[in-house]
Short mmCIF file of C-alpha atoms and ligand atoms in Angstrom, two decimals:
data_model
loop_
_atom_site.label_atom_id
_atom_site.label_comp_id
_atom_site.label_asym_id
_atom_site.label_seq_id
_atom_site.Cartn_x
_atom_site.Cartn_y
_atom_site.Cartn_z
CA UNK A 80 -47.09 -99.83 154.37
CA UNK A 81 -49.17 -97.10 152.71
CA UNK A 82 -48.09 -93.47 152.89
CA UNK A 83 -49.67 -91.13 155.37
CA UNK A 84 -52.74 -89.25 154.11
CA UNK A 85 -52.93 -85.45 154.00
CA UNK A 86 -56.56 -84.59 154.73
CA UNK A 87 -57.81 -81.12 153.89
CA UNK A 88 -60.95 -79.23 154.82
CA UNK A 89 -63.09 -77.75 152.06
CA UNK A 90 -66.03 -75.40 152.62
CA UNK A 91 -67.24 -75.49 149.02
CA UNK A 92 -66.50 -77.03 145.63
CA UNK A 93 -63.94 -74.39 144.72
CA UNK A 94 -61.94 -75.04 147.89
CA UNK A 95 -62.25 -78.80 147.34
CA UNK A 96 -60.64 -78.39 143.92
CA UNK A 97 -57.88 -76.17 145.31
CA UNK A 98 -57.18 -78.66 148.11
CA UNK A 99 -56.89 -81.57 145.70
CA UNK A 100 -54.78 -79.66 143.17
CA UNK A 101 -52.44 -78.35 145.87
CA UNK A 102 -51.72 -81.83 147.21
CA UNK A 103 -54.41 -83.21 149.51
CA UNK A 104 -54.90 -86.98 149.40
CA UNK A 105 -58.40 -86.60 150.74
CA UNK A 106 -60.82 -83.80 151.50
CA UNK A 107 -63.51 -83.64 154.15
CA UNK A 108 -66.66 -81.65 153.54
CA UNK A 109 -69.99 -81.07 155.26
CA UNK A 110 -73.32 -81.80 153.70
CA UNK A 111 -76.46 -79.76 154.21
CA UNK A 112 -77.65 -82.23 156.83
CA UNK A 113 -76.31 -83.98 159.94
CA UNK A 114 -73.07 -82.01 159.96
CA UNK A 115 -71.53 -79.48 162.31
CA UNK A 116 -71.27 -76.22 160.38
CA UNK A 117 -74.14 -77.49 158.22
CA UNK A 118 -75.57 -74.00 158.02
CA UNK A 119 -72.45 -72.79 156.23
CA UNK A 120 -72.09 -75.75 153.93
CA UNK A 121 -72.41 -75.37 150.20
CA UNK A 122 -72.49 -79.11 149.58
CA UNK A 123 -75.86 -80.46 148.62
CA UNK A 124 -75.90 -84.01 147.27
CA UNK A 125 -75.27 -83.00 143.67
CA UNK A 126 -72.31 -80.82 144.68
CA UNK A 127 -70.95 -83.66 146.79
CA UNK A 128 -71.08 -85.85 143.70
CA UNK A 129 -69.25 -83.23 141.62
CA UNK A 130 -66.60 -83.04 144.36
CA UNK A 131 -66.23 -86.82 144.41
CA UNK A 132 -65.83 -86.93 140.63
CA UNK A 133 -63.17 -84.19 140.68
CA UNK A 134 -61.29 -85.75 143.60
CA UNK A 135 -61.38 -89.27 142.17
CA UNK A 136 -60.09 -87.99 138.84
CA UNK A 137 -57.02 -86.72 140.71
CA UNK A 138 -56.62 -89.84 142.86
CA UNK A 139 -58.13 -88.30 146.01
CA UNK A 140 -61.01 -89.28 148.28
CA UNK A 141 -63.93 -87.35 149.74
CA UNK A 142 -65.03 -87.78 153.36
CA UNK A 143 -68.32 -86.28 154.49
CA UNK A 144 -68.95 -85.15 158.05
CA UNK A 145 -72.11 -86.62 159.56
CA UNK A 146 -70.88 -85.53 162.94
CA UNK A 147 -73.71 -83.82 164.76
CA UNK A 148 -75.05 -85.50 167.89
CA UNK A 149 -78.45 -86.55 166.54
CA UNK A 150 -81.59 -86.08 168.60
CA UNK A 151 -84.69 -88.15 167.95
CA UNK A 152 -86.08 -85.86 165.26
CA UNK A 153 -82.73 -85.82 163.42
CA UNK A 154 -82.97 -89.56 162.75
CA UNK A 155 -85.80 -89.50 160.27
CA UNK A 156 -83.85 -89.01 157.04
CA UNK A 157 -80.52 -90.38 158.23
CA UNK A 158 -80.56 -93.76 156.50
CA UNK A 159 -81.67 -92.32 153.14
CA UNK A 160 -78.94 -89.71 153.41
CA UNK A 161 -76.24 -92.32 154.14
CA UNK A 162 -77.39 -94.45 151.19
CA UNK A 163 -77.22 -91.38 148.93
CA UNK A 164 -73.65 -90.64 150.08
CA UNK A 165 -72.62 -94.21 149.31
CA UNK A 166 -74.32 -94.09 145.92
CA UNK A 167 -72.54 -90.87 145.00
CA UNK A 168 -69.09 -92.36 145.63
CA UNK A 169 -68.20 -90.80 148.99
CA UNK A 170 -65.30 -92.74 150.52
CA UNK A 171 -65.99 -92.21 154.21
CA UNK A 172 -68.26 -90.50 156.69
CA UNK A 173 -67.00 -88.91 159.88
CA UNK A 174 -69.46 -89.44 162.69
CA UNK A 175 -69.65 -88.69 166.40
CA UNK A 176 -72.47 -91.00 167.33
CA UNK A 177 -72.78 -94.76 167.65
CA UNK A 178 -76.26 -94.55 166.15
CA UNK A 179 -74.87 -93.00 162.96
CA UNK A 180 -72.05 -95.57 162.80
CA UNK A 181 -74.51 -98.44 163.17
CA UNK A 182 -76.90 -96.97 160.62
CA UNK A 183 -74.07 -96.57 158.08
CA UNK A 184 -72.86 -100.14 158.56
CA UNK A 185 -76.42 -101.38 158.15
CA UNK A 186 -77.55 -99.46 155.09
CA UNK A 187 -74.36 -98.21 153.36
CA UNK A 188 -71.66 -100.83 153.97
CA UNK A 189 -69.28 -99.51 151.30
CA UNK A 190 -68.83 -96.26 153.25
CA UNK A 191 -65.87 -96.24 155.61
CA UNK A 192 -66.90 -94.93 159.02
CA UNK A 193 -64.44 -92.67 160.83
CA UNK A 194 -65.13 -91.74 164.43
CA UNK A 195 -64.96 -87.96 164.81
CA UNK A 196 -62.69 -86.08 167.17
CA UNK A 197 -65.95 -84.82 168.70
CA UNK A 198 -65.98 -88.14 170.52
CA UNK A 199 -62.81 -87.25 172.48
CA UNK A 200 -61.04 -90.58 171.92
CA UNK A 201 -57.90 -90.39 174.04
CA UNK A 202 -56.87 -94.00 174.74
CA UNK A 203 -56.44 -97.42 173.11
CA UNK A 204 -59.34 -99.04 174.97
CA UNK A 205 -61.71 -96.48 173.47
CA UNK A 206 -60.22 -97.18 170.03
CA UNK A 207 -60.74 -100.93 170.60
CA UNK A 208 -64.36 -100.23 171.48
CA UNK A 209 -64.89 -98.35 168.23
CA UNK A 210 -63.22 -101.18 166.32
CA UNK A 211 -65.57 -103.69 167.94
CA UNK A 212 -68.49 -101.57 166.73
CA UNK A 213 -67.26 -101.65 163.14
CA UNK A 214 -65.43 -98.31 162.85
CA UNK A 215 -62.76 -98.14 160.13
CA UNK A 216 -60.75 -95.27 161.59
CA UNK A 217 -60.66 -93.10 164.70
CA UNK A 218 -59.82 -89.41 164.77
CA UNK A 219 -57.99 -88.91 168.05
CA UNK A 220 -58.85 -85.99 170.31
CA UNK A 221 -56.68 -82.93 169.85
CA UNK A 222 -56.01 -83.22 173.56
CA UNK A 223 -53.67 -86.24 173.05
CA UNK A 224 -49.95 -85.50 173.28
CA UNK A 225 -47.35 -87.08 171.00
CA UNK A 226 -46.44 -89.87 173.45
CA UNK A 227 -50.08 -90.82 173.86
CA UNK A 228 -50.53 -90.88 170.09
CA UNK A 229 -47.50 -93.19 169.80
CA UNK A 230 -48.75 -95.50 172.57
CA UNK A 231 -52.28 -95.70 171.21
CA UNK A 232 -50.98 -96.38 167.73
CA UNK A 233 -48.73 -99.18 168.99
CA UNK A 234 -51.59 -100.88 170.82
CA UNK A 235 -54.30 -100.74 168.21
CA UNK A 236 -54.51 -101.97 164.62
CA UNK A 237 -57.27 -99.48 163.78
CA UNK A 238 -56.03 -96.62 161.54
CA UNK A 239 -55.67 -93.34 163.44
CA UNK A 240 -56.13 -89.79 162.22
CA UNK A 241 -54.72 -86.78 164.08
CA UNK A 242 -55.02 -83.04 163.72
CA UNK A 243 -51.85 -81.21 162.75
CA UNK A 244 -53.01 -77.70 161.93
CA UNK A 245 -55.80 -75.21 162.58
CA UNK A 246 -58.18 -73.89 165.19
CA UNK A 247 -58.47 -75.36 168.67
CA UNK A 248 -61.28 -75.32 171.18
CA UNK A 249 -60.35 -73.78 174.51
CA UNK A 250 -62.54 -76.52 175.96
CA UNK A 251 -62.42 -80.23 175.07
CA UNK A 252 -63.70 -80.53 171.50
CA UNK A 253 -67.19 -81.97 171.63
CA UNK A 254 -67.56 -81.33 175.36
CA UNK A 255 -68.24 -77.60 175.40
CA UNK A 256 -71.60 -76.07 176.15
CA UNK A 257 -70.50 -72.45 176.41
CA UNK A 258 -72.25 -71.56 173.17
CA UNK A 259 -75.39 -73.49 174.19
CA UNK A 260 -75.45 -71.62 177.49
CA UNK A 261 -74.77 -68.14 176.18
CA UNK A 262 -76.56 -68.12 172.85
CA UNK A 263 -78.82 -71.18 172.84
CA UNK A 264 -76.83 -72.39 169.84
CA UNK A 265 -75.83 -76.03 170.26
CA UNK A 266 -72.13 -76.61 169.54
CA UNK A 267 -72.78 -80.32 169.06
CA UNK A 268 -75.45 -79.73 166.44
CA UNK A 269 -73.40 -77.37 164.33
CA UNK A 270 -74.29 -74.11 166.01
CA UNK A 271 -71.22 -73.03 167.98
CA UNK A 272 -71.12 -69.24 168.24
CA UNK A 273 -67.44 -69.38 169.29
CA UNK A 274 -68.39 -67.73 172.56
CA UNK A 275 -64.92 -68.49 173.96
CA UNK A 276 -63.47 -65.96 171.54
CA UNK A 277 -65.69 -63.09 172.62
CA UNK A 278 -64.27 -60.31 174.72
CA UNK A 279 -65.02 -60.51 178.44
CA UNK A 280 -64.63 -58.44 181.59
CA UNK A 281 -63.78 -60.23 184.84
CA UNK A 282 -65.97 -59.61 187.91
CA UNK A 283 -66.03 -60.97 191.41
CA UNK A 284 -69.59 -60.55 192.62
CA UNK A 285 -70.32 -57.04 191.34
CA UNK A 286 -66.78 -55.74 191.39
CA UNK A 287 -64.42 -55.66 188.44
CA UNK A 288 -61.25 -57.55 189.32
CA UNK A 289 -59.30 -55.78 186.62
CA UNK A 290 -59.58 -52.49 184.87
CA UNK A 291 -63.03 -52.69 183.14
CA UNK A 292 -61.39 -51.50 179.94
CA UNK A 293 -59.05 -54.48 180.03
CA UNK A 294 -60.90 -57.10 178.01
CA UNK A 295 -59.84 -60.72 177.66
CA UNK A 296 -60.88 -63.72 175.60
CA UNK A 297 -60.56 -67.45 176.33
CA UNK A 298 -59.33 -68.49 172.96
CA UNK A 299 -56.28 -70.67 172.25
CA UNK A 300 -53.74 -70.13 169.54
CA UNK A 301 -54.18 -72.24 166.42
CA UNK A 302 -52.31 -75.54 166.24
CA UNK A 303 -49.29 -75.88 163.98
CA UNK A 304 -47.56 -79.26 164.27
CA UNK A 305 -45.21 -79.18 161.29
CA UNK A 306 -42.29 -80.18 163.52
CA UNK A 307 -44.00 -83.48 164.41
CA UNK A 308 -44.77 -84.83 160.93
CA UNK A 309 -41.82 -87.23 160.89
CA UNK A 310 -42.78 -88.50 164.38
CA UNK A 311 -46.35 -89.09 163.23
CA UNK A 312 -45.19 -90.98 160.14
CA UNK A 313 -42.89 -93.09 162.35
CA UNK A 314 -45.79 -93.71 164.75
CA UNK A 315 -47.76 -95.26 161.87
CA UNK A 316 -50.58 -92.70 162.06
CA UNK A 317 -52.65 -93.03 158.88
CA UNK A 318 -53.94 -89.52 158.31
CA UNK A 319 -52.91 -85.93 159.08
CA UNK A 320 -55.86 -83.58 159.30
CA UNK A 321 -56.03 -79.83 158.76
CA UNK A 322 -58.85 -77.99 160.53
CA UNK A 323 -60.83 -75.22 158.86
CA UNK A 324 -63.83 -75.80 156.62
CA UNK A 325 -64.58 -72.08 156.84
CA UNK A 326 -61.09 -71.00 155.74
CA UNK A 327 -60.30 -69.18 152.49
CA UNK A 328 -59.03 -70.51 149.17
CA UNK A 329 -55.66 -68.94 149.90
CA UNK A 330 -55.45 -70.60 153.32
CA UNK A 331 -56.25 -74.02 151.87
CA UNK A 332 -53.72 -73.60 149.05
CA UNK A 333 -50.83 -72.39 151.21
CA UNK A 334 -51.33 -74.80 154.11
CA UNK A 335 -51.92 -77.89 151.96
CA UNK A 336 -49.02 -77.04 149.66
CA UNK A 337 -46.65 -76.59 152.61
CA UNK A 338 -47.63 -79.87 154.27
CA UNK A 339 -47.52 -81.71 150.92
CA UNK A 340 -43.93 -80.59 150.44
CA UNK A 341 -43.05 -81.46 154.02
CA UNK A 342 -44.59 -84.94 153.96
CA UNK A 343 -42.93 -85.79 150.64
CA UNK A 344 -39.56 -84.62 151.94
CA UNK A 345 -40.00 -86.66 155.13
CA UNK A 346 -40.40 -89.80 153.02
CA UNK A 347 -37.28 -88.84 151.06
CA UNK A 348 -35.40 -88.31 154.36
CA UNK A 349 -34.34 -84.84 153.23
CA UNK A 350 -35.77 -82.44 155.81
CA UNK A 351 -32.95 -80.17 156.95
CA UNK A 352 -33.04 -76.92 158.90
CA UNK A 353 -33.22 -74.69 155.82
CA UNK A 354 -36.13 -76.68 154.37
CA UNK A 355 -38.02 -76.66 157.66
CA UNK A 356 -37.52 -72.95 158.00
CA UNK A 357 -38.96 -72.45 154.48
CA UNK A 358 -42.01 -74.57 155.43
CA UNK A 359 -42.60 -72.61 158.65
CA UNK A 360 -42.27 -69.37 156.73
CA UNK A 361 -44.76 -70.64 154.16
CA UNK A 362 -47.26 -71.65 156.88
CA UNK A 363 -46.90 -68.24 158.53
CA UNK A 364 -48.19 -66.72 155.26
CA UNK A 365 -51.50 -68.57 155.35
CA UNK A 366 -53.35 -65.97 157.45
CA UNK A 367 -53.54 -68.17 160.52
CA UNK A 368 -54.25 -66.80 163.88
CA UNK A 369 -51.07 -66.98 165.98
CA UNK A 370 -49.97 -70.60 166.31
CA UNK A 371 -48.55 -72.98 168.91
CA UNK A 372 -47.98 -76.74 169.10
CA UNK A 373 -51.31 -77.45 170.80
CA UNK A 374 -51.10 -80.52 173.09
CA UNK A 375 -48.19 -82.22 171.28
CA UNK A 376 -45.84 -81.66 174.25
CA UNK A 377 -48.54 -81.98 176.93
CA UNK A 378 -50.87 -79.39 178.39
CA UNK A 379 -50.64 -76.04 176.62
CA UNK A 380 -49.09 -73.26 178.68
CA UNK A 381 -50.15 -69.65 179.16
CA UNK A 382 -48.15 -68.67 176.09
CA UNK A 383 -50.26 -71.03 173.98
CA UNK A 384 -53.44 -69.04 174.70
CA UNK A 385 -54.77 -65.80 173.29
CA UNK A 386 -56.00 -63.88 176.29
CA UNK A 387 -55.98 -60.37 174.98
CA UNK A 388 -56.47 -60.67 171.27
CA UNK A 389 -58.63 -62.61 168.92
CA UNK A 390 -56.01 -62.19 166.29
CA UNK A 391 -56.76 -63.55 162.79
CA UNK A 392 -53.60 -62.68 160.88
CA UNK A 393 -55.22 -61.09 157.88
CA UNK A 394 -52.32 -59.65 155.89
CA UNK A 395 -54.26 -59.26 152.64
CA UNK A 396 -51.22 -60.53 150.79
CA UNK A 397 -53.35 -62.76 148.54
CA UNK A 398 -54.16 -60.29 145.79
CA UNK A 399 -55.41 -62.29 142.81
CA UNK A 400 -56.06 -65.71 141.39
CA UNK A 401 -55.42 -66.84 137.85
CA UNK A 402 -58.50 -67.80 135.85
CA UNK A 403 -57.04 -68.25 132.35
CA UNK A 404 -53.73 -67.94 130.55
CA UNK A 405 -52.88 -67.55 126.87
CA UNK A 406 -49.41 -68.98 126.28
CA UNK A 407 -48.91 -67.23 122.97
CA UNK A 408 -49.59 -63.68 124.17
CA UNK A 409 -48.58 -64.47 127.80
CA UNK A 410 -51.72 -62.62 128.92
CA UNK A 411 -53.44 -63.92 132.06
CA UNK A 412 -57.01 -63.28 133.13
CA UNK A 413 -56.90 -62.73 136.88
CA UNK A 414 -59.50 -62.06 139.56
CA UNK A 415 -58.81 -59.45 142.23
CA UNK A 416 -58.93 -60.71 145.83
CA UNK A 417 -57.38 -57.84 147.78
CA UNK A 418 -56.31 -54.27 147.10
CA UNK A 419 -53.03 -53.79 145.19
CA UNK A 420 -51.11 -51.19 143.28
CA UNK A 421 -49.22 -51.73 140.06
CA UNK A 422 -45.50 -52.32 139.64
CA UNK A 423 -45.10 -54.05 143.00
CA UNK A 424 -43.02 -57.16 143.46
CA UNK A 425 -45.23 -60.25 143.79
CA UNK A 426 -44.96 -64.00 144.00
CA UNK A 427 -46.95 -66.16 141.63
CA UNK A 428 -47.42 -69.70 142.87
CA UNK A 429 -49.12 -72.93 141.97
CA UNK A 430 -49.12 -76.40 143.48
CA UNK A 431 -45.50 -77.03 142.50
CA UNK A 432 -43.73 -73.71 141.96
CA UNK A 433 -43.24 -70.16 143.26
CA UNK A 434 -41.82 -67.39 141.06
CA UNK A 435 -41.20 -63.72 141.75
CA UNK A 436 -41.97 -60.96 139.30
CA UNK A 437 -42.92 -57.31 139.17
CA UNK A 438 -46.61 -57.00 138.48
CA UNK A 439 -47.13 -55.57 135.01
CA UNK A 440 -49.81 -53.08 134.03
CA UNK A 441 -53.35 -54.41 134.46
CA UNK A 442 -56.34 -53.69 132.24
CA UNK A 443 -60.05 -54.09 132.93
CA UNK A 444 -62.40 -55.98 130.59
CA UNK A 445 -62.97 -52.80 128.56
CA UNK A 446 -59.25 -52.41 127.98
CA UNK A 447 -58.81 -49.49 130.40
CA UNK A 448 -55.52 -49.39 132.25
CA UNK A 449 -55.96 -49.69 136.03
CA UNK A 450 -54.06 -47.45 138.46
CA UNK A 451 -55.03 -49.43 141.50
CA UNK A 452 -57.00 -52.66 141.91
CA UNK A 453 -59.51 -52.04 144.66
CA UNK A 454 -62.65 -53.89 143.57
CA UNK A 455 -62.73 -57.44 144.96
CA UNK A 456 -63.67 -60.03 142.29
CA UNK A 457 -62.94 -57.60 139.44
CA UNK A 458 -61.51 -59.32 136.35
CA UNK A 459 -58.28 -57.92 134.93
CA UNK A 460 -55.80 -58.85 132.24
CA UNK A 461 -52.06 -58.65 132.77
CA UNK A 462 -48.90 -60.05 131.25
CA UNK A 463 -47.16 -62.87 133.13
CA UNK A 464 -43.87 -63.82 131.46
CA UNK A 465 -44.04 -67.53 132.32
CA UNK A 466 -46.68 -70.22 132.04
CA UNK A 467 -49.39 -70.13 134.71
CA UNK A 468 -52.58 -72.11 135.10
CA UNK A 469 -56.09 -71.75 136.43
CA UNK A 470 -56.02 -71.87 140.27
CA UNK A 471 -52.49 -70.44 140.49
CA UNK A 472 -52.36 -67.47 142.87
CA UNK A 473 -50.61 -64.11 143.14
CA UNK A 474 -49.54 -62.69 146.48
CA UNK A 475 -47.73 -59.63 147.72
CA UNK A 476 -44.39 -60.05 149.43
CA UNK A 477 -45.22 -59.03 153.00
CA UNK A 478 -42.65 -58.30 155.67
CA UNK A 479 -42.37 -61.09 158.28
CA UNK A 480 -43.14 -58.67 161.09
CA UNK A 481 -46.68 -58.32 159.69
CA UNK A 482 -47.35 -62.04 159.96
CA UNK A 483 -48.32 -64.28 162.82
CA UNK A 484 -44.98 -66.00 163.34
CA UNK A 485 -45.09 -67.39 166.89
S1 LIG B 167 -67.33 -71.98 172.41
FE1 LIG B 167 -65.15 -72.17 171.92
S2 LIG B 167 -64.42 -73.91 173.12
FE2 LIG B 167 -66.66 -74.05 173.04
S3 LIG B 167 -67.10 -75.38 171.29
FE3 LIG B 167 -67.16 -73.27 170.55
S4 LIG B 167 -65.07 -72.87 169.77
FE4 LIG B 167 -64.96 -74.71 171.09
#
């Protein structure tokens, strides 16, 4: 039986590389066309090919979302696009429409076709239907609980993918028209304005029900299903998916690294309380919004929602990334990501290690000593007394009370 796949989002080539280096088995990206979030995507066909080459070199796959609900005028270039994806070595497409599935099977048969969560697949009969249409995998709806996932998996031979981490819709994914209604931006064609997360006042007819200053939102907490990884492996799920193509480099690195460690330990049968607590602590450092277990134990409760706050947990603890390192002089070239002062205790981490140190003096490219780093993207040189590599990161040590540990 093959090992479960860790599937990471990537919003651009840099994040794709980080995801692969930090432990993802596969990465899903959006192209410029036919994808939700297509407006934000940095992946044109040539960049997709570069991503495929990088991923393949490290033993990973690239999946491309072709998951908008196509209207008649969207169909024109679809077949050419699918053939291009196949030609450029993409492993799978993720689609939400039977017409896209059929087109892929017809013109690009080497592409695996995965049915998107946008299709709200919540039972084994629906999975059987997709299998009969030629699908290679189904991404179950986030609205399935753990028992349903187990039952569906038992009844169907088609590989199943489930979400384990990231943002949730307050509505059924793929069934919400709030954004369409309020902003004329179609959530199913990549335009969701996240209207559920706006701040609202509650009225009955023309009267405020609550204090008009008391605003609320309809957003849910982010999902964090680390405690269910062993169950999902035992249930023979084939892929564990992280949500968040718009998330930062730091988010991708910390979340993927934590789940990589957890999955590997599950296979070794060595997950004890102390290890799990370290993983949860690590995940709480990824600048999530507050988290809950989503639908894993059934319908989310009031405590799983964010009524009063919108709450991205931006702690600004990610202060720099390593661009280069000279082993002889131990001087690293780093790029500033967030404000920091000198001589603070920091953690330097890469895909397979974390080390603490006190940040040494930093110098700009003209050799001037820096008192405080407050220019994002500025390049600095500093001494790091152990070997680091490109894509390693430096973060502040932030008190737990400043993080979203829920
Ligand atoms: S408005 Fe909110 S619930 Fe609706 S699709 Fe967008 S994020 Fe999901």
